[in-house]
Structures are given as structure tokens and as C-alpha cells.
Short mmCIF file of C-alpha atoms in Angstrom, two decimals:
data_model
loop_
_atom_site.label_atom_id
_atom_site.label_comp_id
_atom_site.label_asym_id
_atom_site.label_seq_id
_atom_site.Cartn_x
_atom_site.Cartn_y
_atom_site.Cartn_z
CA LYS A 1 170.42 130.53 67.39
CA ASN A 2 171.66 127.46 64.78
CA GLU A 3 175.24 128.55 64.45
CA ASN A 4 174.87 127.18 60.91
CA THR A 5 171.24 128.59 59.25
CA ASN A 6 170.88 131.70 61.86
CA GLU A 7 167.83 130.40 62.40
CA ASP A 8 165.79 130.84 65.77
CA ILE A 9 165.63 127.64 68.07
CA THR A 10 162.28 127.84 70.09
CA LYS A 11 163.17 125.47 72.88
CA VAL A 12 159.43 123.55 73.64
CA VAL A 13 159.24 122.43 77.22
CA VAL A 14 156.68 119.21 77.24
CA LYS A 15 155.11 118.91 81.17
CA ASN A 16 154.07 115.11 81.48
CA LYS A 17 150.47 114.32 82.13
CA TYR A 18 149.73 111.50 84.06
CA TYR A 19 146.01 109.39 83.77
CA PHE A 20 144.09 107.07 85.96
CA ASP A 21 141.72 105.01 83.89
CA GLY A 22 141.91 106.95 80.91
CA GLU A 23 141.23 110.35 83.45
CA LEU A 24 143.99 112.89 84.14
CA ILE A 25 145.80 112.25 87.81
CA GLU A 26 144.68 115.36 88.87
CA ASN A 27 140.92 114.95 88.36
CA THR A 28 140.84 111.27 89.89
CA ILE A 29 142.70 112.49 92.89
CA LEU A 30 139.61 115.35 93.23
CA ASN A 31 136.81 113.12 92.31
CA PHE A 32 138.24 110.57 95.07
CA PHE A 33 138.79 113.44 97.53
CA ASN A 34 135.40 114.82 97.03
CA HIS A 35 133.52 111.20 96.80
CA ALA A 36 135.09 109.66 100.03
CA GLY A 37 135.01 113.19 102.33
CA ILE A 38 138.43 113.04 102.83
CA ILE A 39 139.91 115.19 105.78
CA LEU A 40 143.66 115.66 104.56
CA LEU A 41 145.91 116.50 107.04
CA LEU A 42 149.19 118.30 106.01
CA ASP A 43 151.87 118.42 108.30
CA GLY A 44 154.62 121.05 108.23
CA LEU A 45 154.70 123.28 105.38
CA ASP A 46 157.37 125.34 106.87
CA GLU A 47 159.96 122.28 105.97
CA LEU A 48 159.17 122.23 102.44
CA LYS A 49 162.50 123.24 100.74
CA SER A 50 162.05 126.71 99.34
CA GLU A 51 162.20 125.52 95.54
CA LEU A 52 159.23 123.49 96.15
CA LYS A 53 157.07 125.53 98.40
CA ASN A 54 155.27 127.86 95.57
CA THR A 55 154.38 124.98 93.39
CA ILE A 56 153.23 122.65 96.30
CA LEU A 57 151.05 125.83 97.22
CA SER A 58 149.87 126.19 93.68
CA GLU A 59 148.81 122.81 94.09
CA ILE A 60 147.25 122.79 97.42
CA GLN A 61 145.37 125.90 96.17
CA ASN A 62 144.01 124.53 93.01
CA LEU A 63 142.60 121.33 95.17
CA SER A 64 141.20 123.80 97.59
CA GLU A 65 139.30 125.84 95.35
CA LYS A 66 137.78 122.56 93.65
CA GLN A 67 137.03 120.36 96.73
CA SER A 68 133.54 120.13 97.69
CA SER A 69 132.11 120.75 101.26
CA ASN A 70 132.28 117.23 102.21
CA SER A 71 135.98 117.34 102.11
CA LYS A 72 138.99 119.44 103.72
CA ILE A 73 142.43 120.27 104.11
CA ILE A 74 144.39 121.11 107.54
CA MET A 75 147.56 122.39 107.18
CA SER A 76 150.38 123.39 109.69
CA CYS A 77 152.68 126.16 109.72
CA ARG A 78 155.13 127.68 111.80
CA SER A 79 153.81 131.34 112.28
CA GLY A 80 156.90 132.95 111.02
CA ASP A 81 157.18 130.83 107.94
CA TYR A 82 153.24 131.69 106.76
CA HIS A 83 153.69 134.70 104.21
CA LYS A 84 151.65 133.61 101.63
CA THR A 85 147.90 133.45 102.46
CA ILE A 86 145.88 131.08 100.48
CA ARG A 87 142.50 131.94 99.86
CA GLY A 88 139.64 129.57 101.38
CA PHE A 89 142.02 128.75 104.30
CA SER A 90 141.33 129.78 107.99
CA ILE A 91 144.16 130.89 110.04
CA CYS A 92 143.95 129.25 113.67
CA GLU A 93 146.93 129.47 116.87
CA ILE A 94 146.97 126.06 118.60
CA CYS A 95 146.08 126.83 122.27
CA PRO A 96 148.33 125.43 125.29
CA LEU A 97 147.20 122.13 125.96
CA ARG A 98 145.02 121.18 128.75
CA THR A 99 145.40 118.91 132.01
CA GLU A 100 143.18 115.96 130.59
CA GLN A 101 145.19 116.32 127.46
CA ILE A 102 148.46 116.59 129.04
CA LYS A 103 147.32 113.34 130.93
CA SER A 104 146.33 111.53 128.25
CA ILE A 105 149.31 112.35 125.93
CA ALA A 106 151.61 110.99 128.84
CA LYS A 107 149.48 107.96 128.85
CA TYR A 108 150.19 106.99 125.14
CA TRP A 109 154.28 107.34 126.16
CA LEU A 110 154.45 105.86 129.74
CA ASP A 111 154.08 102.31 130.99
CA ASP A 112 153.88 104.58 134.27
CA PRO A 113 152.25 107.75 133.96
CA GLU A 114 151.43 108.35 137.39
CA SER A 115 155.11 108.27 138.11
CA PHE A 116 156.19 111.26 135.54
CA PHE A 117 153.36 113.07 137.19
CA ASN A 118 154.74 112.82 140.80
CA GLU A 119 158.62 113.61 139.61
CA LEU A 120 157.04 116.62 137.72
CA GLU A 121 154.94 117.83 140.78
CA ASN A 122 157.79 119.73 142.30
CA LYS A 123 159.37 120.81 139.13
CA PRO A 124 160.19 124.79 138.32
CA TYR A 125 159.45 123.90 135.08
CA LYS A 126 156.35 122.20 134.99
CA ASP A 127 154.35 124.83 133.18
CA LEU A 128 156.41 123.76 130.14
CA THR A 129 153.82 120.26 129.60
CA ASP A 130 151.41 122.73 128.42
CA ARG A 131 153.54 122.81 124.83
CA PRO A 132 153.33 119.83 122.68
CA LEU A 133 157.14 119.84 121.94
CA PHE A 134 158.33 120.72 125.20
CA LEU A 135 155.79 117.54 126.98
CA GLY A 136 157.62 115.42 124.42
CA HIS A 137 160.63 116.05 125.73
CA LEU A 138 160.10 115.73 129.22
CA LEU A 139 158.75 112.40 127.89
CA LEU A 140 161.59 111.40 126.48
CA LEU A 141 163.77 112.35 129.04
CA PHE A 142 161.67 110.43 131.67
CA ASN A 143 161.59 107.35 129.50
CA ARG A 144 165.49 107.19 129.14
CA ASN A 145 165.89 107.86 132.66
CA THR A 146 163.15 106.93 135.15
CA GLU A 147 163.26 110.56 136.36
CA LEU A 148 163.39 114.05 135.84
CA PRO A 149 166.51 116.63 135.89
CA ARG A 150 166.46 118.34 139.06
CA LYS A 151 168.13 121.35 137.70
CA PRO A 152 165.47 123.39 135.76
CA THR A 153 168.60 124.93 133.63
CA ASP A 154 169.13 121.57 132.56
CA VAL A 155 166.09 120.71 131.01
CA TYR A 156 165.95 124.83 129.64
CA PHE A 157 169.71 124.05 127.93
CA ARG A 158 168.03 121.06 126.48
CA ILE A 159 165.15 122.20 124.71
CA ILE A 160 166.85 125.42 123.45
CA HIS A 161 169.08 123.21 122.06
CA GLN A 162 166.66 121.24 120.76
CA LEU A 163 164.40 124.09 119.21
CA MET A 164 167.45 125.69 117.52
CA LYS A 165 169.01 122.60 115.96
CA ASP A 166 168.26 119.14 116.79
CA TRP A 167 164.65 118.93 116.03
CA ASP A 168 165.65 119.65 112.66
CA TYR A 169 168.95 117.55 112.04
CA ASP A 170 167.41 114.58 113.19
CA ARG A 171 164.67 115.29 110.46
CA ASP A 172 167.19 116.11 107.78
CA ILE A 173 165.91 119.74 107.31
CA VAL A 174 167.98 122.36 106.46
CA ARG A 175 167.39 125.96 106.99
CA LYS A 176 170.00 128.16 105.60
CA SER A 177 170.19 131.65 107.36
CA LYS A 178 170.59 134.69 104.70
CA TYR A 179 173.33 136.28 106.75
CA ALA A 180 176.61 133.97 106.53
CA GLU A 181 178.45 133.94 109.66
CA PHE A 182 174.91 133.72 111.71
CA ASP A 183 174.99 130.08 112.36
CA THR A 184 172.97 128.40 115.67
CA TYR A 185 175.63 129.11 118.35
CA LYS A 186 175.42 132.88 117.18
CA LYS A 187 171.65 132.60 117.06
CA ILE A 188 171.90 131.53 120.90
CA ASP A 189 174.45 134.24 121.76
CA PHE A 190 171.98 137.00 120.05
CA LEU A 191 168.81 135.75 121.97
CA GLU A 192 170.64 135.92 125.26
CA GLU A 193 171.77 139.45 124.71
CA LEU A 194 168.09 140.30 123.27
CA SER A 195 166.30 138.45 126.08
CA TYR A 196 168.46 140.41 128.83
CA ILE A 197 167.67 143.95 127.52
CA LEU A 198 164.22 142.89 126.98
CA THR A 199 164.01 141.30 130.49
CA TYR A 200 166.34 143.03 132.94
CA LYS A 201 166.42 146.75 130.74
CA ILE A 202 163.36 147.29 129.48
CA LYS A 203 161.74 144.72 131.81
CA THR A 204 158.90 143.30 129.39
CA LYS A 205 157.69 139.92 128.07
CA VAL A 206 155.65 141.09 125.23
CA PHE A 207 157.21 143.76 123.01
CA ASN A 208 155.92 145.42 119.90
CA PHE A 209 158.37 145.97 116.77
CA ASN A 210 159.44 149.61 117.93
CA VAL A 211 161.16 147.94 121.24
CA LEU A 212 162.10 144.94 119.61
CA SER A 213 163.99 147.13 116.81
CA GLU A 214 165.27 148.92 119.86
CA ALA A 215 167.15 146.15 121.63
CA TYR A 216 168.46 145.28 118.17
CA LYS A 217 170.20 148.41 117.56
CA GLN A 218 172.01 147.79 120.55
CA ILE A 219 173.59 144.69 119.77
CA HIS A 220 173.28 144.26 115.85
CA LYS A 221 177.06 145.02 115.14
CA LYS A 222 178.07 142.72 117.21
CA TYR A 223 176.87 139.79 115.28
CA ASN A 224 177.64 141.81 111.88
CA LEU A 225 173.92 142.18 111.24
CA PRO A 226 172.49 145.27 108.84
CA LEU A 227 170.76 147.98 111.20
CA ASN A 228 167.93 148.29 109.25
CA GLU A 229 167.38 144.85 108.24
CA VAL A 230 165.42 144.15 111.96
CA ASP A 231 162.56 142.63 110.72
CA ILE A 232 164.13 140.09 108.37
CA VAL A 233 166.66 139.06 111.46
CA VAL A 234 163.39 138.73 113.35
CA ARG A 235 161.50 136.79 110.59
CA GLU A 236 164.57 134.49 110.09
CA ILE A 237 164.77 133.38 113.82
CA GLU A 238 160.77 133.20 114.31
CA SER A 239 160.58 130.53 111.15
CA HIS A 240 163.85 128.99 111.83
CA ASN A 241 163.22 127.94 115.46
CA GLY A 242 160.21 129.53 117.13
CA ILE A 243 161.65 130.80 119.83
CA ILE A 244 160.20 134.16 118.98
CA VAL A 245 156.89 134.05 118.05
CA LYS A 246 154.42 137.28 116.66
CA SER A 247 151.60 136.92 119.18
CA TYR A 248 148.93 139.29 117.97
CA GLY A 249 149.12 142.54 116.04
CA ASP A 250 152.61 143.71 115.42
CA ASN A 251 153.68 142.21 118.80
CA TYR A 252 156.34 139.53 119.46
CA GLU A 253 157.08 137.11 122.87
CA PHE A 254 159.12 134.61 123.41
CA CYS A 255 157.41 131.32 122.92
CA HIS A 256 157.73 130.58 126.60
CA LEU A 257 158.27 133.09 129.62
CA SER A 258 160.58 130.28 130.84
CA LEU A 259 162.55 130.35 128.09
CA GLN A 260 162.75 133.91 127.88
CA GLU A 261 164.33 134.06 131.83
CA PHE A 262 166.50 131.26 131.22
CA LEU A 263 167.79 132.97 128.14
CA CYS A 264 168.29 136.20 130.35
CA GLY A 265 169.80 134.24 133.20
#
């Protein structure tokens, strides 16, 4: 209200409209998209700031609904961070890399890929190479040192920290926890205890929500986590670092068995 006249003042928010050659920019982009038969690759939906995510999803939805069959949108996201279904999109999971794919990637990264595979042959962590992120980590280690670590624990330790912190830190991505004291190092401690219960006590590699809840009840007090929020805690861990992932139905598992065993140890 205007204090002098006591009249209501209506605020008008004007959204800027942009044009290209007399056409709304949205229509120009869409026309180009359909005419050129574009394949649009959008990587890392889970890395968007929360305040931007809904707006960008709405724009992607709008573009998807108006595109012709000539074009396609492919978008990547951590499974734990994909909560809102986008109409017209099919959901796919990335398969483990095949041997020929691993060799093909190594050729792009290394001058001497044969030496890498000779080094890798007798290493107990050889099975990690079927995941692109883990393969990339091993290739970087080999590039830097011209050899691979002898102790598998050294590799697992580095990969855990890469997933939990370094991967986001290097790209200035901040994922805020809902729980004030549940930082990266507390999450590692939490995952160690959780994997111990699941691996050694319950003796399982794949676990449903009920099993996960039972394990959570045994340790939640130690980390000041609410008893009735196991689903929120697990979803946060899944979306923030991808170490625990939803596999199928109501089942969960660690992203790689070797990491579950390492954390348990």
C-alpha cells in the first residue's frame, strides 16, 4: 500500500523476451533444432543448482514436446537424483564397459596402452575397469606414475575419496547435506559401518529397503540422523556420490562390490 494515499500498488514483473530476426528466440532455436536434425546431449542434470533445476527441466520438457521426430535429446543424471519424470523420455541405465570398449578408451588416453593392460593383468582391482569413472582414475594413475599401485587398498581409498569429494570439488560443484554434521568424512564412516553390517552380519550384496532400514537403525544415533528418515539419508548418499545405488525394484547395492568389501574391511 502507498502510505500517503492508502491505495494498493500492483507490482508488475516483466519477463524479457528475446528475438532473432523478428522471431522469438525460443521458436528460432526450435526451428533450427527440427530442421537440422539435432542430437542434443545434456550431461549432468544432477549437477544443477537446486534453484535452477525446475526451470531448466521445464524448458527441456517444452523443447521435447515441440521437437520433431527428426531430432533427439539425450540427458544424463545420477539415478538417485532423478525424481521428476519428464514426459517423452525413456529411462536407460548405462551398461558396464565391454573389453573392446575399455581398450578403445585406453588408446585415447595412453601412448602405450599395452603396458597399462600388462600392469593391470594381475591386479585384484582389474574388475573396476568396466566403469568409465573408475577406468579413468586408473588411466590417470598410470599416466602419472607409469605403473599401477600394488596394494588394492590404495586404489579403493582414492576412488572412495574421488566419489565422495574430489570429483565435485574439481568442478566447483557443491552438494549441500540436509544434516548439518553429516559431512564427507562422516558419510565415509557411516558407509563403512553400513557395509560392515550388510556384508559381515547380514551377508548380502543386494539389499531391499527393509534390510537397509534394519542396518540403519543400528547406527543412526551415532551420526545424529533421524530414525524415520532412512529413505532421505540413502537418497542423499545416492545422489551426492553414487556409492549406494538403486538397482531394480526396491533393491539397492553398492556401485561396485569391491568398494563394498573395502569399506567393510
